[in-house]
Coordinates of C-alpha atoms in Angstrom, one line a residue:
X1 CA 65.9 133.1 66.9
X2 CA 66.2 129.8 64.6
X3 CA 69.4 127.7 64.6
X4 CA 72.0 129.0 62.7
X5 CA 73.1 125.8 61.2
X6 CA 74.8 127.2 58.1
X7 CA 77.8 125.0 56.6
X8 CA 80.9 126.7 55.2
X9 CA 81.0 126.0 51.7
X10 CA 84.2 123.8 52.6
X11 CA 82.5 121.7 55.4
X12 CA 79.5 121.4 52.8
X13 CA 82.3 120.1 49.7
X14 CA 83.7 117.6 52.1
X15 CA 80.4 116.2 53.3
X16 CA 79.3 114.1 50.2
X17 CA 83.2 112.6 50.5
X18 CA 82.8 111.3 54.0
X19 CA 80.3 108.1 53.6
X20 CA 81.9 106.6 56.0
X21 CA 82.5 107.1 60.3
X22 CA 85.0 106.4 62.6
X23 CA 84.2 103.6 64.7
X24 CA 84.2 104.2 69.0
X25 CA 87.2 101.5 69.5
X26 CA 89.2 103.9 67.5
X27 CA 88.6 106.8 68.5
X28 CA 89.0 105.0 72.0
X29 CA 91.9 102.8 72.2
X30 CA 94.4 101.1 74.5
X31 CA 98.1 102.1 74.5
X32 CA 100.5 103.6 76.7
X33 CA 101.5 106.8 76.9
X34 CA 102.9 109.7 77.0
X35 CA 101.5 110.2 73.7
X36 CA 99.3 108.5 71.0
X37 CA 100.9 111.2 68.1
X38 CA 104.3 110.3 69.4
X39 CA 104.7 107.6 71.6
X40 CA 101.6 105.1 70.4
X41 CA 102.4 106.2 66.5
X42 CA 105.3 105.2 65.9
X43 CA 105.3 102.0 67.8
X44 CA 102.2 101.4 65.6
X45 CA 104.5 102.6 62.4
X46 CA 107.6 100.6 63.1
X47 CA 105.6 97.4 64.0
X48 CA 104.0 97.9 60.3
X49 CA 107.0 98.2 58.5
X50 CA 107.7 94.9 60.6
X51 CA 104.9 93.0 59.5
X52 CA 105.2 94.3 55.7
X53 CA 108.6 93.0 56.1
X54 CA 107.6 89.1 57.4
X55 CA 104.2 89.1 55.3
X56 CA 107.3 89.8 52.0
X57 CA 109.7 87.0 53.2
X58 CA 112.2 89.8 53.7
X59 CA 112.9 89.7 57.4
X60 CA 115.7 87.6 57.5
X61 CA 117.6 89.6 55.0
X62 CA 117.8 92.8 57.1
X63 CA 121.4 94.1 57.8
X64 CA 120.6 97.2 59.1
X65 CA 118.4 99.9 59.7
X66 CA 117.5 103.3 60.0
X67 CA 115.0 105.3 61.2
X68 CA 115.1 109.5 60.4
X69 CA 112.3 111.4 62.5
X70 CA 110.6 114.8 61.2
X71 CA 109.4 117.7 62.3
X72 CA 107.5 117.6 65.8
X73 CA 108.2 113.6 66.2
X74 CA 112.0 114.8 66.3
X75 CA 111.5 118.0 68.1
X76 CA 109.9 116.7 71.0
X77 CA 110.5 113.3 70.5
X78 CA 112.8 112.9 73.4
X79 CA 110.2 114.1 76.4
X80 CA 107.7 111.9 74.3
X81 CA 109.5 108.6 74.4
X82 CA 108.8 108.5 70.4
X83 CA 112.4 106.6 69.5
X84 CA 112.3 104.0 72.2
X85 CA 108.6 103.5 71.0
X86 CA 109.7 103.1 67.6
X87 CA 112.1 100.7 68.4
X88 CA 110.3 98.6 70.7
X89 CA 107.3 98.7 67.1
X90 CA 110.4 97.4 65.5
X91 CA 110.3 94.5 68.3
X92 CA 107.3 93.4 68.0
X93 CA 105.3 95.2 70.3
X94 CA 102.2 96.7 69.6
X95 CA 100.4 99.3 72.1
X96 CA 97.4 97.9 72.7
X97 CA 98.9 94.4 73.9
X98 CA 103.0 95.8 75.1
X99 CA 104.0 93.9 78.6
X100 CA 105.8 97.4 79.6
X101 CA 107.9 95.2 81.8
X102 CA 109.3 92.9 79.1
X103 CA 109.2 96.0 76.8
X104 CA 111.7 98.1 79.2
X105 CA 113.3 94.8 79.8
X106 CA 114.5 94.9 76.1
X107 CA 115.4 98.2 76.2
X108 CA 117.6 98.1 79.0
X109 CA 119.2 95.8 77.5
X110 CA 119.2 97.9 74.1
X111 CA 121.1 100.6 76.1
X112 CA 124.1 98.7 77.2
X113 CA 124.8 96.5 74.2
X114 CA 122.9 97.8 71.5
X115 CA 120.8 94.5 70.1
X116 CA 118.1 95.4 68.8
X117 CA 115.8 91.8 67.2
X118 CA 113.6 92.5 64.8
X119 CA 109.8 91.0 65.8
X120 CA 111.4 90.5 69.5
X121 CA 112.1 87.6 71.3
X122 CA 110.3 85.5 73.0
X123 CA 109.0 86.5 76.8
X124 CA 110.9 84.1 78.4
X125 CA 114.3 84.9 76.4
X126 CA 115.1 88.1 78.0
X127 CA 118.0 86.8 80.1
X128 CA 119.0 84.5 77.1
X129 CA 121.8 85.0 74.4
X130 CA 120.1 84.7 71.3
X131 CA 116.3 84.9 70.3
X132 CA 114.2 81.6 70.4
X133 CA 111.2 80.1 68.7
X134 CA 108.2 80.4 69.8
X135 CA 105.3 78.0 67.5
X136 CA 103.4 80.3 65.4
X137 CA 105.8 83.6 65.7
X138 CA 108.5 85.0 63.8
X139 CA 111.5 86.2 64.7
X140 CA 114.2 87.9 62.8
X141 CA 118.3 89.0 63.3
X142 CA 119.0 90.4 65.9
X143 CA 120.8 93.9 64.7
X144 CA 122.6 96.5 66.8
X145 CA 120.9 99.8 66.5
X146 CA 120.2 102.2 69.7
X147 CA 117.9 105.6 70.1
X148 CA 120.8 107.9 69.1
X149 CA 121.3 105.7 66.0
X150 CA 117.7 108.0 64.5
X151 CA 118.6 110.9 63.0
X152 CA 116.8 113.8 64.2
X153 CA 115.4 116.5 61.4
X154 CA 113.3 119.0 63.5
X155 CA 112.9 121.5 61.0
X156 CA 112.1 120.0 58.3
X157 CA 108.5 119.4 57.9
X158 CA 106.8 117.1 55.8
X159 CA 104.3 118.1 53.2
X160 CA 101.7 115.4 54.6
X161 CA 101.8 116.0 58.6
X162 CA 104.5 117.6 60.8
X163 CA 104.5 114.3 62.6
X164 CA 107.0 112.2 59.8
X165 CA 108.5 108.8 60.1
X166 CA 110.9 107.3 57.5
X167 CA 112.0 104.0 58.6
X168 CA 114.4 102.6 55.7
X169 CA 115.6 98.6 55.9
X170 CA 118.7 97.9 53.9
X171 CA 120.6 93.9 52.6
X172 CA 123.9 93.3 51.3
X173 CA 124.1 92.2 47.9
X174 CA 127.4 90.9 46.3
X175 CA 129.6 93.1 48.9
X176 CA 126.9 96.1 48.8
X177 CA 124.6 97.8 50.3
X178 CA 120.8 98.4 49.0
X179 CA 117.8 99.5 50.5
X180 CA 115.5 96.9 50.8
X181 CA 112.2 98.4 51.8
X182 CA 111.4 102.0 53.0
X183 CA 108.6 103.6 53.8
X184 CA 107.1 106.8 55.3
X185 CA 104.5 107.4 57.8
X186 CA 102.6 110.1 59.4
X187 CA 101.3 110.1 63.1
X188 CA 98.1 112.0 63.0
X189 CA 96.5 112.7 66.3
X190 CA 95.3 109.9 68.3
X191 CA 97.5 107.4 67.7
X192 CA 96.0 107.2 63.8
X193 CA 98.9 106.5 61.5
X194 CA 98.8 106.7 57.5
X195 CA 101.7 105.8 55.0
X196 CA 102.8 108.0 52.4
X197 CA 100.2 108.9 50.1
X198 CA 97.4 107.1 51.9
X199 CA 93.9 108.5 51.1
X200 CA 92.5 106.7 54.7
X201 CA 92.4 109.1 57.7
X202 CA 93.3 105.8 59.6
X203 CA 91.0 103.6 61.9
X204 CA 88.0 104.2 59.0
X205 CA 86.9 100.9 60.1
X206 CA 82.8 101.3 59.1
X207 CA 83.2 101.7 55.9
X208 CA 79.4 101.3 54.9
X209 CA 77.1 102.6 58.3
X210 CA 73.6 103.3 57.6
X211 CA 74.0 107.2 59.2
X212 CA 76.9 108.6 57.2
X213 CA 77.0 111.9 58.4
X214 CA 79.5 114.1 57.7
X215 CA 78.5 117.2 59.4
X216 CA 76.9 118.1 62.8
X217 CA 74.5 119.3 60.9
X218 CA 73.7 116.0 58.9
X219 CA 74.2 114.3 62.6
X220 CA 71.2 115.9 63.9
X221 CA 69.3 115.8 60.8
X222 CA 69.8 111.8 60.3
X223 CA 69.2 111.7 64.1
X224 CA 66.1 113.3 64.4
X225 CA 64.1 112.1 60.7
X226 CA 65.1 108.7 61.9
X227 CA 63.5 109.3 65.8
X228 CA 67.3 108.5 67.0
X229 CA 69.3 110.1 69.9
X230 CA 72.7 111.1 68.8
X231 CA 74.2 108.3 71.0
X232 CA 71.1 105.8 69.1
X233 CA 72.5 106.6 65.8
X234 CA 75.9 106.0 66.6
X235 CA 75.0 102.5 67.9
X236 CA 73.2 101.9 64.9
X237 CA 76.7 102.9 62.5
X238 CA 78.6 100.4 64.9
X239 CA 76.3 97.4 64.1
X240 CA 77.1 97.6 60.6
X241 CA 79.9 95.8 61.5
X242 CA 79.5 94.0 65.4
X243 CA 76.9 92.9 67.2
X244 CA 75.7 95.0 70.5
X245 CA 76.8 92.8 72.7
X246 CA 80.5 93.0 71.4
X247 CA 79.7 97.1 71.2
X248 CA 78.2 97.1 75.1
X249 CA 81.4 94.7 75.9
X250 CA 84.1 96.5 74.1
X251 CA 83.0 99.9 75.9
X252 CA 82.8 98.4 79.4
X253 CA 86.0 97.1 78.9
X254 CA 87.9 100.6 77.8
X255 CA 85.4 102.1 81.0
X256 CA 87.3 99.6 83.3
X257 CA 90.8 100.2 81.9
X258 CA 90.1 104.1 82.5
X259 CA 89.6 103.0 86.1
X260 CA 92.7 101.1 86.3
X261 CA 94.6 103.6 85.1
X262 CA 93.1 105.9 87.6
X263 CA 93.7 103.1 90.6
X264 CA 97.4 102.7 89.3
X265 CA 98.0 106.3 89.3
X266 CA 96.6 107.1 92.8
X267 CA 99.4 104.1 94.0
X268 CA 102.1 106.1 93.0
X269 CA 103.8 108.7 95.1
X270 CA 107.3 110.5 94.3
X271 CA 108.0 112.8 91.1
X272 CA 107.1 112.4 87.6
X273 CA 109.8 110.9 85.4
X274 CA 112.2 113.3 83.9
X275 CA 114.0 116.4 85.2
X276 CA 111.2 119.1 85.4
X277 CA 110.4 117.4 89.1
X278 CA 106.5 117.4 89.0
X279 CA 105.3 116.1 92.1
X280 CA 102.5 113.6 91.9
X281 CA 99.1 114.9 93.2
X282 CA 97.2 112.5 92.8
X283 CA 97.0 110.2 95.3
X284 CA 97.8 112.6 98.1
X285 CA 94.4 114.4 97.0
X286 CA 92.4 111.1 96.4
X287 CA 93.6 110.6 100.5
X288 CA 91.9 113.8 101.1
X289 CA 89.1 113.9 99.6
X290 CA 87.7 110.5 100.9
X291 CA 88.2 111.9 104.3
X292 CA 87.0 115.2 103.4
X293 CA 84.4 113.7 100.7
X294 CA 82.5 110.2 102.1
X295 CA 79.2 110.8 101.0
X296 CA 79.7 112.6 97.5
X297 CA 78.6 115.7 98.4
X298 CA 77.7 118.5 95.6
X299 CA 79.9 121.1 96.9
X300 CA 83.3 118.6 96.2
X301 CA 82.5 117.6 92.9
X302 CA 84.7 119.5 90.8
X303 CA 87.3 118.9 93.5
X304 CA 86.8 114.9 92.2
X305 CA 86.7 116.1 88.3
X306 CA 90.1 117.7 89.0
X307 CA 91.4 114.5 90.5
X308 CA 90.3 112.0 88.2
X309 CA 91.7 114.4 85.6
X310 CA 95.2 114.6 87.4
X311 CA 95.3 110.8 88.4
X312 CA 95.1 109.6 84.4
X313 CA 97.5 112.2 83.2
X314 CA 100.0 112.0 85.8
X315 CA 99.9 107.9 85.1
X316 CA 100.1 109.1 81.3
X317 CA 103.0 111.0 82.0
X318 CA 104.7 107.7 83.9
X319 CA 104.1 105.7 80.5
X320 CA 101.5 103.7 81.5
X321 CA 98.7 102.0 80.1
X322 CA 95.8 104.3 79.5
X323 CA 92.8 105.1 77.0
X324 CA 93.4 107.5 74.0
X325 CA 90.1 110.0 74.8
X326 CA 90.6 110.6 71.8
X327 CA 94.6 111.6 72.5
X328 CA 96.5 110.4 75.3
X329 CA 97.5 114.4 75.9
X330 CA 93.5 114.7 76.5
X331 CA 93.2 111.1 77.9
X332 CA 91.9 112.5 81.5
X333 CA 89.2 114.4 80.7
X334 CA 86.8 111.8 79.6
X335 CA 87.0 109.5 82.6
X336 CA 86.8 112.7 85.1
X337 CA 83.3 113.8 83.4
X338 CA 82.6 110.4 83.6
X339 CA 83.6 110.0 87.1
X340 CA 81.1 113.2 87.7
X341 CA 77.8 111.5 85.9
X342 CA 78.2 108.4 87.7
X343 CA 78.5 109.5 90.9
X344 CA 77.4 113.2 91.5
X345 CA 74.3 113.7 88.9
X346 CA 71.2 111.8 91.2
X347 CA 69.4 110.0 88.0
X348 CA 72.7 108.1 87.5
X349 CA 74.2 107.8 91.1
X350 CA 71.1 105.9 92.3
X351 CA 70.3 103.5 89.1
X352 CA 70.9 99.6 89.7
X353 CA 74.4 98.4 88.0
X354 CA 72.5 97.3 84.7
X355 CA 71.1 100.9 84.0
X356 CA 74.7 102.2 85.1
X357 CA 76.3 100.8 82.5
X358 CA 73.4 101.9 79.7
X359 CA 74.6 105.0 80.6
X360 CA 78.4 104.6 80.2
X361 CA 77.6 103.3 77.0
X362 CA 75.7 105.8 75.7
X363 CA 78.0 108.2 77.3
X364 CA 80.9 107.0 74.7
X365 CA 78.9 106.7 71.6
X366 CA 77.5 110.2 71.8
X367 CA 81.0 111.0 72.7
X368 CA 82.5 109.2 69.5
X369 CA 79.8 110.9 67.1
X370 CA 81.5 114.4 68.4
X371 CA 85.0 113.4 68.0
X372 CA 84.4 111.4 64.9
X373 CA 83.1 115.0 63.2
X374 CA 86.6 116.7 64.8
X375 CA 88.9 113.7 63.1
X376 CA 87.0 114.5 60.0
X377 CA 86.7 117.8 59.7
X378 CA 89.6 119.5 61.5
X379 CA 91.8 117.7 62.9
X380 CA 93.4 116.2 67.0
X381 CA 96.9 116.0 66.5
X382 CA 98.3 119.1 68.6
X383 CA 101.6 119.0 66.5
X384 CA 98.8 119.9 63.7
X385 CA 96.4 122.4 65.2
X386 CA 97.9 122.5 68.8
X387 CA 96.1 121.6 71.9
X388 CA 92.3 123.4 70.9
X389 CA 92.9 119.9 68.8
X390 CA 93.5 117.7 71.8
X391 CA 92.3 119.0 75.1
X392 CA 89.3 121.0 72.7
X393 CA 87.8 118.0 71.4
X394 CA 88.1 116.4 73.9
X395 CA 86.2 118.4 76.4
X396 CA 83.3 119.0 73.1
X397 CA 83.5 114.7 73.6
X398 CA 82.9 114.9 77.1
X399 CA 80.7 117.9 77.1
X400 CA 78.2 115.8 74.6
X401 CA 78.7 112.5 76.6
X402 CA 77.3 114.2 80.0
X403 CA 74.6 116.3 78.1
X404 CA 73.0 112.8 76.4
X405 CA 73.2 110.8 79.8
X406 CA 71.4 113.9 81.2
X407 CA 68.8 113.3 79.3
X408 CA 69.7 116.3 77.0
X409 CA 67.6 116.5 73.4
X410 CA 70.1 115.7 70.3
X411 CA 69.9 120.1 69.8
X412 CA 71.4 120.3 73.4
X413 CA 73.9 117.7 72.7
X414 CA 75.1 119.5 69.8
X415 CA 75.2 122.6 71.8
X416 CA 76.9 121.6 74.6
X417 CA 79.8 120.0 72.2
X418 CA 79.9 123.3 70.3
X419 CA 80.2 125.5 73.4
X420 CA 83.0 123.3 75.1
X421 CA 84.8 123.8 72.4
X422 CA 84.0 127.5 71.4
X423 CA 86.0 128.5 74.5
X424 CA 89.0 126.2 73.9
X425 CA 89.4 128.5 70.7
X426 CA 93.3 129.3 70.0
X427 CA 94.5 126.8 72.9
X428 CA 98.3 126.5 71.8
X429 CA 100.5 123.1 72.8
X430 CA 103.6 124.1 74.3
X431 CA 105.0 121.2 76.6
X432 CA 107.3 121.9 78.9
X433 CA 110.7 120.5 78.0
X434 CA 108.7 117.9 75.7
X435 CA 107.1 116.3 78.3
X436 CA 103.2 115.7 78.9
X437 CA 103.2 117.1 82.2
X438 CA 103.1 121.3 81.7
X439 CA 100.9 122.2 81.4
X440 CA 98.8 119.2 80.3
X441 CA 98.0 117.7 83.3
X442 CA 96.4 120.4 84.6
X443 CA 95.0 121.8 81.4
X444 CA 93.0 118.3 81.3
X445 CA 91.4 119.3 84.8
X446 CA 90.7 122.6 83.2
X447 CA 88.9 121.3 80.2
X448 CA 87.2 118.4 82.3
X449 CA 85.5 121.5 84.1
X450 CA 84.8 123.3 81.3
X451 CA 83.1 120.2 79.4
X452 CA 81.1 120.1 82.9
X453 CA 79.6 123.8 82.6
X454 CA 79.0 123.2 79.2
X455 CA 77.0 120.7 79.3
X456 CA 74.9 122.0 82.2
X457 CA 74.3 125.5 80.2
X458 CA 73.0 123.5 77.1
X459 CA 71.0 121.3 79.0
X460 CA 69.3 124.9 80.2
X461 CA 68.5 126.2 77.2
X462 CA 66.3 124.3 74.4
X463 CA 68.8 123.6 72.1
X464 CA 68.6 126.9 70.1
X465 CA 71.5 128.6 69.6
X466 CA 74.1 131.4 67.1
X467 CA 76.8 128.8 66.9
X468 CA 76.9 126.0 65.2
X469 CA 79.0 123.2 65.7
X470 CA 80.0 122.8 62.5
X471 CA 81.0 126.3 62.2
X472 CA 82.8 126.2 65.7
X473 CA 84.7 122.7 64.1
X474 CA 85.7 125.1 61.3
X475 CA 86.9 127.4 62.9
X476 CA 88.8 125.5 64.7
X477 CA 90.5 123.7 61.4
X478 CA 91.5 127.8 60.4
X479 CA 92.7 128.8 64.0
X480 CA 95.2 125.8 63.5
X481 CA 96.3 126.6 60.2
X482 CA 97.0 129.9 61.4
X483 CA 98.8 129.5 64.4
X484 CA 102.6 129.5 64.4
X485 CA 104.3 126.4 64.0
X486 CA 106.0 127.6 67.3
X487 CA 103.0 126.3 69.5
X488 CA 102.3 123.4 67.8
X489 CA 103.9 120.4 70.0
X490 CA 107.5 121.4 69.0
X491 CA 108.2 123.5 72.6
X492 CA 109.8 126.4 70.8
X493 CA 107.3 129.2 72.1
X494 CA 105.5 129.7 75.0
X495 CA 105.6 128.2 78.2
X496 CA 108.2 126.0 76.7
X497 CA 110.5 128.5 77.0
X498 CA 109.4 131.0 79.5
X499 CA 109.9 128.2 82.0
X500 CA 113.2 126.5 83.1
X501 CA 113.2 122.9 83.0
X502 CA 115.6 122.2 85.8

């Protein structure tokens, strides 16, 4: 039996359109959570229409402003965080660099008088009356404006993405009001934004690689004619724009936030933050399992996929800083297949540090190639295609990741991404009360397992298989478009509402 690796005929229009690819440190990038589409997308949207503002000289004429939310951002923005995050955008933070002290600092403050300045003050001015200078930064009025100020349009949807953003800035003029700048933004999946009209998919930051590929299909055939392994190409698409040492140590460095997330997260004890009353897990198991678990034995390591799974999610879910993987709602199963490679699979376990890291690299670019064909062709916003587009790719990402530092051919990498993803197939999003807790945390774990078996059965077989990945990305694309907008990030089906939140 030959590889099926027939296109549909829209896969096959789109591919000559996509000469470009989605660079790794996008598809991998720091923020905070609960959630890149609706926590780390606005902050990024508010903090643009900020900078647009200062770069136009128009900052300092700001008397008020308004922000309306749309569609999923509004229907679940609350258990999401998404209008403090789009306030604190409007103050200057940004979610890869946000102190989360001075941030929550600001909005207490926010909560019991209402100021609200526009590009922030400076760090040391939180006590103070009035914003400072600061050489080099700039600063604008300080307004009053709070989270119930938004106003809140659930069910209407716009025609661009359910996730919609209209953040309008107004100046009095001879006693009268006008709009001074207004703009509208889309959160697509990952913490990817795009404004109005905007042809971009967001973060197309190599523009010109020399692999192109638009298609699984063109992956492996560029892969292979060139004598490249799917993580080798990738790596050679990157270069087009940094040098490998600033690739190698950009990926170590998201590889040792993932960690840190995972040590902050096993430091916390208690319940998760809001009124469902999850307990943490996660460092009660860790506790456990090093007792139980001292020599990394076989037989306990799914029990340490689970865990690292749980300990990012649940430090997700507390708002802290962790990697988008490729969505914060998915960010724990990367690091817990990760976790696995590096210390339960014997060719990696026992390398010296230098070949260690080889392998974390390659882990993530072969990971990247996979996810970068999902953000093209389909899509990882759950409020889009619910959570086959989140927790799915993410555990085709992972699957592929493990299967290339296995030592898996470029046919078994494909397959292992396709079959992780094959049985993630209709995988609705329907948070609990809003909140990335139920069932995400524990659907990460899930999926972190299932990227696990998936690799191992491709790496079994010799890459030949019915399904395509391509076909498998499709299908993916139509399930979403399909499914009700009920189970699409807006908790008004399913669990949501089968299950009382206090």
């Amino acid at each position: 039996m030959a590889l099926d690796t027939e296109i549909p005929s829209s896969v096959q229009r789109k591919a000559e359109e996509l000469e470009y690819d989605i660079s790794v440190f996008e598809l991998f990038s720091i923020g905070i959570g609960p959630s890149s589409s609706h926590t780390v997308g606005p902050m990024r949207a508010s903090n643009r229409f900020i900078a647009e503002l200062i770069d136009n000289n128009l900052l300092a004429d700001i008397s008020r402003i308004h922000i309306d939310l749309y569609g999923s951002l509004a229907a679940t923005g609350a258990g999401h965080g998404t209008m403090s995050a789009a306030l604190k955008g409007l103050c200057g933070f940004v979610p890869e660099t946000i102190s989360i002290a001075d941030a929550e600092a600001m909005m207490e403050r926010n909560s019991v008088d209402g100021t609200l300045p526009l590009a922030g003050y400076p760090s040391s001015m939180f006590s103070a009356q009035a914003p400072g200078g600061e050489e080099g930064k700039v600063y604008g009025p300080v307004l009053h404006y709070k989270e119930t100020d938004m106003t809140l349009r659930p069910l209407t949807v716009l025609p661009r993405h359910t996730n919609g953003m209209k953040v309008t800035a107004f100046t009095e003029r001879n006693g009268a009001e006008e709009v001074l700048l207004e703009r509208t933004y889309f959160s697509i999946g990952g913490g990817f934004i795009v404004e109005g009209d905007e042809e971009a998919a967001g973060g197309v930051s190599l523009a010109h690689p020399p692999y192109p590929f638009g298609s699984g299909a063109e992956l492996l055939s560029m892969a292979n004619e060139a004598g490249l392994s799917i993580a080798g190409l990738k790596m050679a698409n990157e270069l087009s724009i940094r040098s490998e040492q600033e690739i190698r140590e950009g990926i170590l460095h998201i590889y040792r936030v993932m960690k840190e997330c995972i040590g902050s997260s096993l430091s916390r004890v208690g319940y998760l933050p809001g009124p469902l009353k999850v307990r943490c897990r996660a460092g009660a198991w860790h506790r456990d399992l090093m007792v139980e678990d001292p020599n990394k034995s076989p037989e306990y390591a799914i029990d340490w996929v689970n865990l690292m799974a749980l300990a990012v999610n649940e430090e997700n879910a507390f708002g802290g800083r962790v990697v988008t993987a490729p969505t914060n709602g998915a960010s724990g199963i990367i690091p817990a297949v990760l976790h696995y490679a590096m210390n339960y699979t014997p060719n990696i376990r026992h390398c010296g540090a230098k070949a260690r890291e080889d392998k974390v690299v390659e882990f993530f670019l072969a990971a990247a190639s996979i996810g970068a064909l999902y953000k093209k062709r389909a899509s990882i916003s759950g409020a889009e295609v619910g959570c086959q587009g989140e927790v799915g790719t993410a555990s085709s990402m992972a699957a592929a990741g493990l299967a290339q530092v296995l030592g898996g051919t470029n046919e078994q990498i494909e397959n292992a991404a396709e079959i992780a993803m094959e049985h993630n197939l209709g995988l609705t999003c329907d948070p609990v009360g809003g909140l990335v807790q139920i069932p995400c945390i524990e659907r990460n774990a899930m999926a972190a397992s299932n990227a696990v078996t998936a690799a191992r059965m491709a790496l079994r077989g010799d890459g030949i298989h019915r399904v395509s990945l391509d076909q498998v990305i499709e299908t993916m694309r139509q399930t979403g478009m399909d499914m009700s907008h009920r189970y699409k990030e807006t908790s008004m089906g399913g669990l949501a509402v089968n299950v009382v939140e206090c």
